[in-house]
Amino acid sequence: MATSSGYHRPRRPASETITYLRGLPLDIRQAHEEVTEFLLKSNGRAAPVDDDDDDFDSFPQTLAAAFSALDEVKGEIASLAGDEYGSQSIELLTQIAVPYSEIAARILLHACSGYYLHLATHRYGSHVLQSILELSMSPLSQQDLASQEEAPPSLRDYAQDEGSLPSLYDLIMGVVDELAPHSSDLVVHLCGAHVLRTLLCVLGGVNLVASHHHHDNYHKGLLDTTGALLRGRPKSKKKKKKKHNSADESSSALHTSGTMTITYLQNSRIDPTQFSSTLESFTHTLLGQDSEEPGELQQLACHASAGPLLMVLIRVLTYSSDSARKEWLEVEKNTAAGDKTTNHVDNTTIAAIADSRLGIMRSEPRFEKGSLAHKVVIQILCWKEGHQKQQHAGDVIYGLSGEPRGSHILET
């Protein structure tokens, strides 16, 4: 039903559907282990097993159950995303199905179409939307397992009829078109700003990784795309802890936002260069009209939600440039090869190999003069190019340096 705010709000989910989803024996770790074993067997690289082991020859059961459940509830996905327990189930299905099936990603995005704005500003729906966007671009399999002959027919029919669902590119563009007109409200919204961060990363072809978390080897190897992947997991209830000082919490949040690591998407389902013009126009929409005097943009730089968003924007624009991407991936490739042999590699690669062995992280790429990231920085600082007198830049820099969030933008 359309509301006066100009967006649609889904109806409440059926209690029977929530009960059905919560009763499914789904486990992320087991699902990925089954799929890994299935893929090894398909490629002829599996370890020998007994002939009596019929389960080894079957399609991954947990993944099959996720595919069937996704098809069963596809008409209520937007409703379930706004429910506390329903959102956990949808995130669980997303984490199991989407890395191995583009069809599953398209079904989830298509089901949320028209409700993106509502979900982006919802406590639970924003987490679901972030997980879908993040995982939809990062496949863990070169082939769509939903289209396999051994897969259940629930999603295989979509693979045979390509016109039944919009393409993944069109669905991502639909998210941008629906959220862009409301960007001024979303940048200062606690949940909306996080969704915009994720959308910027998708358009830039990068991942935002919470490097301060201590992941185990499993999460590091399979699900280390972002910290949001763990949000949908059911958590055991704990006793209420003593409330901490709000100042300490704010300081902790700022420290966290400054330790996010950006990595390039590997084997992305969509070439990031296809989103270059969209990323540029979306950036202009977020920043608003350019002004020579300090105003709303500088206030946003000091905002609890908008400030970290601007930090991510600058870093995404820097990483997404063709020169930075090519140089970073080239050194990374040579570094991997250099671990085996140091012959025929340049000095930069040798230095990168030495640093990696010592646990020293590579320095981030820097934006070039005249690039989109450079223009964003100039607009934030009210900096004037050439030999013009800097009327406001000094005051802006001084003001931002004395503000917790603004100082982080200056560091970026």
Short mmCIF file of C-alpha atoms in Angstrom, two decimals, residues 27-29 31-33 35-36 38-39 59-60 62-64 66-67 70 89-109 128 130-148 155 168 207 218-219 221-226 228-230 265-269:
data_model
loop_
_atom_site.label_atom_id
_atom_site.label_comp_id
_atom_site.label_asym_id
_atom_site.label_seq_id
_atom_site.Cartn_x
_atom_site.Cartn_y
_atom_site.Cartn_z
CA ASP A 27 23.27 -24.42 8.68
CA ILE A 28 25.69 -22.15 6.83
CA ARG A 29 28.84 -24.11 7.61
CA ALA A 31 25.90 -25.93 3.43
CA HIS A 32 29.29 -24.68 2.26
CA GLU A 33 30.99 -27.95 3.17
CA VAL A 35 28.75 -27.57 -1.83
CA THR A 36 32.55 -27.71 -1.71
CA PHE A 38 29.91 -31.49 -4.59
CA LEU A 39 32.03 -29.11 -6.69
CA PHE A 59 23.04 -32.54 -4.86
CA PRO A 60 23.94 -30.61 -1.66
CA THR A 62 21.15 -27.94 2.55
CA LEU A 63 21.48 -25.87 -0.62
CA ALA A 64 18.55 -27.74 -2.17
CA ALA A 66 17.40 -23.30 0.70
CA PHE A 67 16.44 -23.19 -2.99
CA LEU A 70 13.27 -19.46 -1.36
CA SER A 89 15.57 -16.60 8.12
CA ILE A 90 15.82 -14.53 4.93
CA GLU A 91 19.42 -13.61 5.69
CA LEU A 92 20.19 -17.26 6.33
CA LEU A 93 18.68 -18.24 2.97
CA THR A 94 20.64 -15.41 1.34
CA GLN A 95 23.95 -16.51 2.81
CA ILE A 96 23.42 -20.11 1.70
CA ALA A 97 21.83 -19.67 -1.74
CA VAL A 98 23.10 -16.41 -3.26
CA PRO A 99 26.87 -17.20 -3.34
CA TYR A 100 26.10 -20.19 -5.55
CA SER A 101 23.20 -18.90 -7.63
CA GLU A 102 22.66 -15.64 -9.47
CA ILE A 103 19.04 -16.72 -9.96
CA ALA A 104 18.56 -16.72 -6.19
CA ALA A 105 20.02 -13.20 -6.00
CA ARG A 106 17.67 -11.99 -8.72
CA ILE A 107 14.64 -13.54 -7.00
CA LEU A 108 15.48 -11.81 -3.71
CA LEU A 109 16.10 -8.42 -5.29
CA VAL A 128 18.56 -8.01 4.86
CA GLN A 130 22.67 -5.10 2.74
CA SER A 131 23.29 -8.85 2.78
CA ILE A 132 21.45 -9.35 -0.52
CA LEU A 133 23.37 -6.54 -2.24
CA GLU A 134 26.75 -7.65 -0.90
CA LEU A 135 26.43 -11.32 -1.75
CA SER A 136 24.72 -10.84 -5.11
CA MET A 137 27.99 -9.64 -6.66
CA SER A 138 30.38 -12.16 -5.07
CA PRO A 139 29.93 -15.71 -6.40
CA LEU A 140 31.71 -18.64 -4.78
CA SER A 141 31.03 -20.83 -7.80
CA GLN A 142 31.71 -20.23 -11.47
CA GLN A 143 28.41 -21.90 -12.40
CA ASP A 144 24.87 -21.25 -11.21
CA LEU A 145 24.06 -24.36 -9.20
CA ALA A 146 20.33 -23.66 -9.41
CA SER A 147 20.48 -24.48 -13.13
CA GLN A 148 22.15 -27.87 -12.60
CA LEU A 155 14.62 -22.48 -9.29
CA LEU A 168 20.98 -8.61 -12.15
CA ASN A 207 33.96 -4.99 -0.60
CA TYR A 218 36.04 -20.66 7.88
CA HIS A 219 34.65 -17.17 7.74
CA GLY A 221 37.90 -18.30 3.55
CA LEU A 222 34.23 -18.32 2.60
CA LEU A 223 32.25 -15.49 4.09
CA ASP A 224 34.72 -12.67 4.61
CA THR A 225 32.89 -10.29 2.31
CA THR A 226 31.62 -7.96 5.03
CA ALA A 228 27.07 -7.78 7.73
CA LEU A 229 27.08 -11.46 6.79
CA LEU A 230 26.87 -12.47 10.43
CA LEU A 265 35.55 -8.01 -5.79
CA GLN A 266 36.91 -11.20 -7.28
CA ASN A 267 35.04 -12.75 -10.23
CA SER A 268 32.20 -10.25 -9.92
CA ARG A 269 28.99 -11.25 -11.68
#
